[in-house]
Amino acid sequence: MFDIDIQIDRPVATVFDYLNDIEACSRWYEAVRSVDRVSSGSTGQGSRFQFKRKIGGKAIDNTVEVTEFHEPDLLTIASVNGPTPFSYRYRLSPSDGGTRLHLTGSISGEGLTGAISLLAPLANTLFKKGMRTNLETLKRLIERSAQ
């Protein structure tokens, strides 16, 4: 498990809107190549998405479900199948005129095969570093947008 905090100079509702647009996360989440909605309706608890990711040069598919949804301050997504089981819990709170985004994440290298499976014991450490980079990209994307 790992935790990351980041300050974003935009209101909580704006940051939540970006996180809630799960199908667009490939714009800021480097490993995600595409996301397709597999459930109907608007995003909420129980919504499901098919994530196509590339990790260590290997294509990986995960079905991901929204397991917690409380607009505008809490969104949790978790894989329900596929290799590299993960959960990302995004909690937002007002801070210094903007938003404090707190991510609690966990990931396992369980299910990886071949040479990349050697990295499985380091999964949380590697993904924490990668998620920090992803959240910095998200921050830049949100802060460059119009308010």
JSON list of C-alpha atoms in Angstrom, two decimals:
[
{"chain": "A", "resi": 1, "resn": "MET", "atom": "CA", "xyz": [0.00, 0.00, 0.00]},
{"chain": "A", "resi": 2, "resn": "PHE", "atom": "CA", "xyz": [1.17, 3.54, -0.65]},
{"chain": "A", "resi": 3, "resn": "ASP", "atom": "CA", "xyz": [-0.03, 7.13, -0.14]},
{"chain": "A", "resi": 4, "resn": "ILE", "atom": "CA", "xyz": [0.54, 10.22, -2.26]},
{"chain": "A", "resi": 5, "resn": "ASP", "atom": "CA", "xyz": [-0.58, 13.80, -1.61]},
{"chain": "A", "resi": 6, "resn": "ILE", "atom": "CA", "xyz": [-0.66, 16.50, -4.24]},
{"chain": "A", "resi": 7, "resn": "GLN", "atom": "CA", "xyz": [-1.95, 20.08, -4.23]},
{"chain": "A", "resi": 8, "resn": "ILE", "atom": "CA", "xyz": [-3.95, 21.18, -7.29]},
{"chain": "A", "resi": 9, "resn": "ASP", "atom": "CA", "xyz": [-4.81, 24.85, -7.77]},
{"chain": "A", "resi": 10, "resn": "ARG", "atom": "CA", "xyz": [-8.40, 24.28, -8.79]},
{"chain": "A", "resi": 11, "resn": "PRO", "atom": "CA", "xyz": [-11.64, 23.74, -6.80]},
{"chain": "A", "resi": 12, "resn": "VAL", "atom": "CA", "xyz": [-12.55, 20.27, -5.49]},
{"chain": "A", "resi": 13, "resn": "ALA", "atom": "CA", "xyz": [-15.47, 19.93, -7.92]},
{"chain": "A", "resi": 14, "resn": "THR", "atom": "CA", "xyz": [-13.19, 20.59, -10.90]},
{"chain": "A", "resi": 15, "resn": "VAL", "atom": "CA", "xyz": [-10.64, 18.00, -9.78]},
{"chain": "A", "resi": 16, "resn": "PHE", "atom": "CA", "xyz": [-13.40, 15.47, -9.13]},
{"chain": "A", "resi": 17, "resn": "ASP", "atom": "CA", "xyz": [-14.80, 16.03, -12.63]},
{"chain": "A", "resi": 18, "resn": "TYR", "atom": "CA", "xyz": [-11.42, 15.06, -14.12]},
{"chain": "A", "resi": 19, "resn": "LEU", "atom": "CA", "xyz": [-11.09, 11.94, -11.95]},
{"chain": "A", "resi": 20, "resn": "ASN", "atom": "CA", "xyz": [-14.72, 11.00, -12.62]},
{"chain": "A", "resi": 21, "resn": "ASP", "atom": "CA", "xyz": [-14.07, 11.06, -16.39]},
{"chain": "A", "resi": 22, "resn": "ILE", "atom": "CA", "xyz": [-12.55, 7.60, -16.15]},
{"chain": "A", "resi": 23, "resn": "GLU", "atom": "CA", "xyz": [-12.68, 6.99, -19.90]},
{"chain": "A", "resi": 24, "resn": "ALA", "atom": "CA", "xyz": [-10.30, 9.96, -20.38]},
{"chain": "A", "resi": 25, "resn": "CYS", "atom": "CA", "xyz": [-7.68, 8.86, -17.83]},
{"chain": "A", "resi": 26, "resn": "SER", "atom": "CA", "xyz": [-5.33, 7.81, -20.64]},
{"chain": "A", "resi": 27, "resn": "ARG", "atom": "CA", "xyz": [-4.64, 11.57, -21.02]},
{"chain": "A", "resi": 28, "resn": "TRP", "atom": "CA", "xyz": [-2.80, 11.58, -17.69]},
{"chain": "A", "resi": 29, "resn": "TYR", "atom": "CA", "xyz": [-2.21, 7.94, -16.68]},
{"chain": "A", "resi": 30, "resn": "GLU", "atom": "CA", "xyz": [0.86, 6.91, -18.67]},
{"chain": "A", "resi": 31, "resn": "ALA", "atom": "CA", "xyz": [0.36, 3.12, -18.67]},
{"chain": "A", "resi": 32, "resn": "VAL", "atom": "CA", "xyz": [-3.29, 3.33, -19.76]},
{"chain": "A", "resi": 33, "resn": "ARG", "atom": "CA", "xyz": [-3.68, 3.07, -23.52]},
{"chain": "A", "resi": 34, "resn": "SER", "atom": "CA", "xyz": [-7.49, 3.14, -23.60]},
{"chain": "A", "resi": 35, "resn": "VAL", "atom": "CA", "xyz": [-10.56, 2.79, -21.41]},
{"chain": "A", "resi": 36, "resn": "ASP", "atom": "CA", "xyz": [-13.95, 1.53, -22.52]},
{"chain": "A", "resi": 37, "resn": "ARG", "atom": "CA", "xyz": [-17.11, 1.66, -20.42]},
{"chain": "A", "resi": 38, "resn": "VAL", "atom": "CA", "xyz": [-18.65, -1.79, -20.04]},
{"chain": "A", "resi": 39, "resn": "SER", "atom": "CA", "xyz": [-21.61, -0.78, -17.88]},
{"chain": "A", "resi": 40, "resn": "SER", "atom": "CA", "xyz": [-24.44, 1.56, -18.79]},
{"chain": "A", "resi": 41, "resn": "GLY", "atom": "CA", "xyz": [-25.42, 4.85, -17.19]},
{"chain": "A", "resi": 42, "resn": "SER", "atom": "CA", "xyz": [-23.39, 7.59, -15.58]},
{"chain": "A", "resi": 43, "resn": "THR", "atom": "CA", "xyz": [-20.34, 6.86, -13.49]},
{"chain": "A", "resi": 44, "resn": "GLY", "atom": "CA", "xyz": [-21.13, 5.79, -9.95]},
{"chain": "A", "resi": 45, "resn": "GLN", "atom": "CA", "xyz": [-20.62, 2.93, -7.54]},
{"chain": "A", "resi": 46, "resn": "GLY", "atom": "CA", "xyz": [-20.68, -0.32, -9.52]},
{"chain": "A", "resi": 47, "resn": "SER", "atom": "CA", "xyz": [-19.72, 1.24, -12.88]},
{"chain": "A", "resi": 48, "resn": "ARG", "atom": "CA", "xyz": [-17.28, -0.93, -14.82]},
{"chain": "A", "resi": 49, "resn": "PHE", "atom": "CA", "xyz": [-14.59, -0.14, -17.35]},
{"chain": "A", "resi": 50, "resn": "GLN", "atom": "CA", "xyz": [-12.14, -2.14, -19.45]},
{"chain": "A", "resi": 51, "resn": "PHE", "atom": "CA", "xyz": [-8.61, -0.76, -19.03]},
{"chain": "A", "resi": 52, "resn": "LYS", "atom": "CA", "xyz": [-5.99, -1.56, -21.64]},
{"chain": "A", "resi": 53, "resn": "ARG", "atom": "CA", "xyz": [-2.57, -0.86, -20.13]},
{"chain": "A", "resi": 54, "resn": "LYS", "atom": "CA", "xyz": [1.02, -1.40, -21.13]},
{"chain": "A", "resi": 55, "resn": "ILE", "atom": "CA", "xyz": [3.43, -2.27, -18.34]},
{"chain": "A", "resi": 56, "resn": "GLY", "atom": "CA", "xyz": [7.04, -3.15, -19.03]},
{"chain": "A", "resi": 57, "resn": "GLY", "atom": "CA", "xyz": [6.25, -3.52, -22.72]},
{"chain": "A", "resi": 58, "resn": "LYS", "atom": "CA", "xyz": [3.50, -6.05, -21.97]},
{"chain": "A", "resi": 59, "resn": "ALA", "atom": "CA", "xyz": [-0.17, -5.44, -22.86]},
{"chain": "A", "resi": 60, "resn": "ILE", "atom": "CA", "xyz": [-2.42, -5.93, -19.83]},
{"chain": "A", "resi": 61, "resn": "ASP", "atom": "CA", "xyz": [-6.21, -5.79, -19.65]},
{"chain": "A", "resi": 62, "resn": "ASN", "atom": "CA", "xyz": [-8.15, -5.24, -16.43]},
{"chain": "A", "resi": 63, "resn": "THR", "atom": "CA", "xyz": [-11.83, -4.83, -15.78]},
{"chain": "A", "resi": 64, "resn": "VAL", "atom": "CA", "xyz": [-12.09, -2.02, -13.25]},
{"chain": "A", "resi": 65, "resn": "GLU", "atom": "CA", "xyz": [-15.05, -1.18, -11.01]},
{"chain": "A", "resi": 66, "resn": "VAL", "atom": "CA", "xyz": [-15.94, 1.98, -9.12]},
{"chain": "A", "resi": 67, "resn": "THR", "atom": "CA", "xyz": [-16.17, 0.66, -5.57]},
{"chain": "A", "resi": 68, "resn": "GLU", "atom": "CA", "xyz": [-16.69, 3.97, -3.74]},
{"chain": "A", "resi": 69, "resn": "PHE", "atom": "CA", "xyz": [-18.31, 7.08, -5.17]},
{"chain": "A", "resi": 70, "resn": "HIS", "atom": "CA", "xyz": [-19.19, 10.18, -3.20]},
{"chain": "A", "resi": 71, "resn": "GLU", "atom": "CA", "xyz": [-19.30, 13.32, -5.34]},
{"chain": "A", "resi": 72, "resn": "PRO", "atom": "CA", "xyz": [-17.34, 15.56, -5.02]},
{"chain": "A", "resi": 73, "resn": "ASP", "atom": "CA", "xyz": [-14.73, 14.18, -2.66]},
{"chain": "A", "resi": 74, "resn": "LEU", "atom": "CA", "xyz": [-14.25, 10.39, -2.94]},
{"chain": "A", "resi": 75, "resn": "LEU", "atom": "CA", "xyz": [-13.69, 7.99, -5.81]},
{"chain": "A", "resi": 76, "resn": "THR", "atom": "CA", "xyz": [-12.24, 4.49, -5.54]},
{"chain": "A", "resi": 77, "resn": "ILE", "atom": "CA", "xyz": [-11.55, 2.20, -8.46]},
{"chain": "A", "resi": 78, "resn": "ALA", "atom": "CA", "xyz": [-10.37, -1.38, -8.19]},
{"chain": "A", "resi": 79, "resn": "SER", "atom": "CA", "xyz": [-9.57, -4.11, -10.67]},
{"chain": "A", "resi": 80, "resn": "VAL", "atom": "CA", "xyz": [-11.93, -7.06, -10.57]},
{"chain": "A", "resi": 81, "resn": "ASN", "atom": "CA", "xyz": [-9.93, -9.28, -12.91]},
{"chain": "A", "resi": 82, "resn": "GLY", "atom": "CA", "xyz": [-6.73, -9.43, -14.89]},
{"chain": "A", "resi": 83, "resn": "PRO", "atom": "CA", "xyz": [-3.13, -9.42, -13.74]},
{"chain": "A", "resi": 84, "resn": "THR", "atom": "CA", "xyz": [-1.75, -6.76, -11.40]},
{"chain": "A", "resi": 85, "resn": "PRO", "atom": "CA", "xyz": [-4.73, -6.43, -9.02]},
{"chain": "A", "resi": 86, "resn": "PHE", "atom": "CA", "xyz": [-4.98, -2.82, -7.90]},
{"chain": "A", "resi": 87, "resn": "SER", "atom": "CA", "xyz": [-7.07, -0.33, -5.98]},
{"chain": "A", "resi": 88, "resn": "TYR", "atom": "CA", "xyz": [-6.80, 3.48, -6.11]},
{"chain": "A", "resi": 89, "resn": "ARG", "atom": "CA", "xyz": [-8.73, 5.56, -3.58]},
{"chain": "A", "resi": 90, "resn": "TYR", "atom": "CA", "xyz": [-8.83, 9.28, -4.40]},
{"chain": "A", "resi": 91, "resn": "ARG", "atom": "CA", "xyz": [-9.94, 11.57, -1.56]},
{"chain": "A", "resi": 92, "resn": "LEU", "atom": "CA", "xyz": [-10.29, 15.30, -2.25]},
{"chain": "A", "resi": 93, "resn": "SER", "atom": "CA", "xyz": [-10.46, 18.15, 0.24]},
{"chain": "A", "resi": 94, "resn": "PRO", "atom": "CA", "xyz": [-10.32, 21.96, 0.03]},
{"chain": "A", "resi": 95, "resn": "SER", "atom": "CA", "xyz": [-6.82, 23.27, 0.76]},
{"chain": "A", "resi": 96, "resn": "ASP", "atom": "CA", "xyz": [-5.15, 26.68, 0.33]},
{"chain": "A", "resi": 97, "resn": "GLY", "atom": "CA", "xyz": [-7.73, 27.89, -2.19]},
{"chain": "A", "resi": 98, "resn": "GLY", "atom": "CA", "xyz": [-7.41, 24.70, -4.24]},
{"chain": "A", "resi": 99, "resn": "THR", "atom": "CA", "xyz": [-7.65, 20.97, -3.68]},
{"chain": "A", "resi": 100, "resn": "ARG", "atom": "CA", "xyz": [-5.59, 18.46, -1.76]},
{"chain": "A", "resi": 101, "resn": "LEU", "atom": "CA", "xyz": [-5.73, 15.15, -3.61]},
{"chain": "A", "resi": 102, "resn": "HIS", "atom": "CA", "xyz": [-4.81, 12.19, -1.41]},
{"chain": "A", "resi": 103, "resn": "LEU", "atom": "CA", "xyz": [-4.30, 8.86, -3.18]},
{"chain": "A", "resi": 104, "resn": "THR", "atom": "CA", "xyz": [-4.14, 5.59, -1.27]},
{"chain": "A", "resi": 105, "resn": "GLY", "atom": "CA", "xyz": [-3.12, 2.87, -3.65]},
{"chain": "A", "resi": 106, "resn": "SER", "atom": "CA", "xyz": [-2.28, -0.77, -3.62]},
{"chain": "A", "resi": 107, "resn": "ILE", "atom": "CA", "xyz": [-1.14, -3.05, -6.40]},
{"chain": "A", "resi": 108, "resn": "SER", "atom": "CA", "xyz": [0.18, -6.54, -6.72]},
{"chain": "A", "resi": 109, "resn": "GLY", "atom": "CA", "xyz": [2.38, -8.07, -9.36]},
{"chain": "A", "resi": 110, "resn": "GLU", "atom": "CA", "xyz": [0.35, -11.26, -8.98]},
{"chain": "A", "resi": 111, "resn": "GLY", "atom": "CA", "xyz": [-0.50, -12.62, -12.38]},
{"chain": "A", "resi": 112, "resn": "LEU", "atom": "CA", "xyz": [2.51, -11.22, -14.24]},
{"chain": "A", "resi": 113, "resn": "THR", "atom": "CA", "xyz": [4.37, -13.74, -16.36]},
{"chain": "A", "resi": 114, "resn": "GLY", "atom": "CA", "xyz": [7.71, -13.89, -18.10]},
{"chain": "A", "resi": 115, "resn": "ALA", "atom": "CA", "xyz": [10.63, -11.60, -17.31]},
{"chain": "A", "resi": 116, "resn": "ILE", "atom": "CA", "xyz": [8.40, -8.82, -15.99]},
{"chain": "A", "resi": 117, "resn": "SER", "atom": "CA", "xyz": [7.23, -11.16, -13.21]},
{"chain": "A", "resi": 118, "resn": "LEU", "atom": "CA", "xyz": [10.62, -10.56, -11.55]},
{"chain": "A", "resi": 119, "resn": "LEU", "atom": "CA", "xyz": [9.35, -7.05, -10.71]},
{"chain": "A", "resi": 120, "resn": "ALA", "atom": "CA", "xyz": [6.26, -8.37, -8.87]},
{"chain": "A", "resi": 121, "resn": "PRO", "atom": "CA", "xyz": [7.77, -7.97, -5.36]},
{"chain": "A", "resi": 122, "resn": "LEU", "atom": "CA", "xyz": [8.49, -4.30, -6.14]},
{"chain": "A", "resi": 123, "resn": "ALA", "atom": "CA", "xyz": [5.04, -3.53, -7.55]},
{"chain": "A", "resi": 124, "resn": "ASN", "atom": "CA", "xyz": [3.92, -1.06, -4.83]},
{"chain": "A", "resi": 125, "resn": "THR", "atom": "CA", "xyz": [7.23, 0.83, -4.91]},
{"chain": "A", "resi": 126, "resn": "LEU", "atom": "CA", "xyz": [7.28, 1.07, -8.70]},
{"chain": "A", "resi": 127, "resn": "PHE", "atom": "CA", "xyz": [3.63, 2.02, -8.98]},
{"chain": "A", "resi": 128, "resn": "LYS", "atom": "CA", "xyz": [3.92, 4.68, -6.28]},
{"chain": "A", "resi": 129, "resn": "LYS", "atom": "CA", "xyz": [6.64, 6.37, -8.32]},
{"chain": "A", "resi": 130, "resn": "GLY", "atom": "CA", "xyz": [4.61, 6.00, -11.51]},
{"chain": "A", "resi": 131, "resn": "MET", "atom": "CA", "xyz": [1.41, 7.27, -9.89]},
{"chain": "A", "resi": 132, "resn": "ARG", "atom": "CA", "xyz": [3.21, 10.34, -8.53]},
{"chain": "A", "resi": 133, "resn": "THR", "atom": "CA", "xyz": [4.27, 11.13, -12.11]},
{"chain": "A", "resi": 134, "resn": "ASN", "atom": "CA", "xyz": [0.72, 10.48, -13.35]},
{"chain": "A", "resi": 135, "resn": "LEU", "atom": "CA", "xyz": [-0.78, 12.78, -10.71]},
{"chain": "A", "resi": 136, "resn": "GLU", "atom": "CA", "xyz": [1.71, 15.52, -11.62]},
{"chain": "A", "resi": 137, "resn": "THR", "atom": "CA", "xyz": [0.51, 15.19, -15.22]},
{"chain": "A", "resi": 138, "resn": "LEU", "atom": "CA", "xyz": [-3.12, 15.36, -14.03]},
{"chain": "A", "resi": 139, "resn": "LYS", "atom": "CA", "xyz": [-2.28, 18.48, -11.98]},
{"chain": "A", "resi": 140, "resn": "ARG", "atom": "CA", "xyz": [-0.78, 20.21, -15.04]},
{"chain": "A", "resi": 141, "resn": "LEU", "atom": "CA", "xyz": [-3.75, 19.21, -17.20]},
{"chain": "A", "resi": 142, "resn": "ILE", "atom": "CA", "xyz": [-6.28, 20.55, -14.69]},
{"chain": "A", "resi": 143, "resn": "GLU", "atom": "CA", "xyz": [-4.39, 23.74, -13.88]},
{"chain": "A", "resi": 144, "resn": "ARG", "atom": "CA", "xyz": [-3.99, 24.58, -17.59]},
{"chain": "A", "resi": 145, "resn": "SER", "atom": "CA", "xyz": [-7.72, 24.21, -18.16]},
{"chain": "A", "resi": 146, "resn": "ALA", "atom": "CA", "xyz": [-10.12, 27.13, -17.86]},
{"chain": "A", "resi": 147, "resn": "GLN", "atom": "CA", "xyz": [-11.82, 27.42, -14.47]}
]
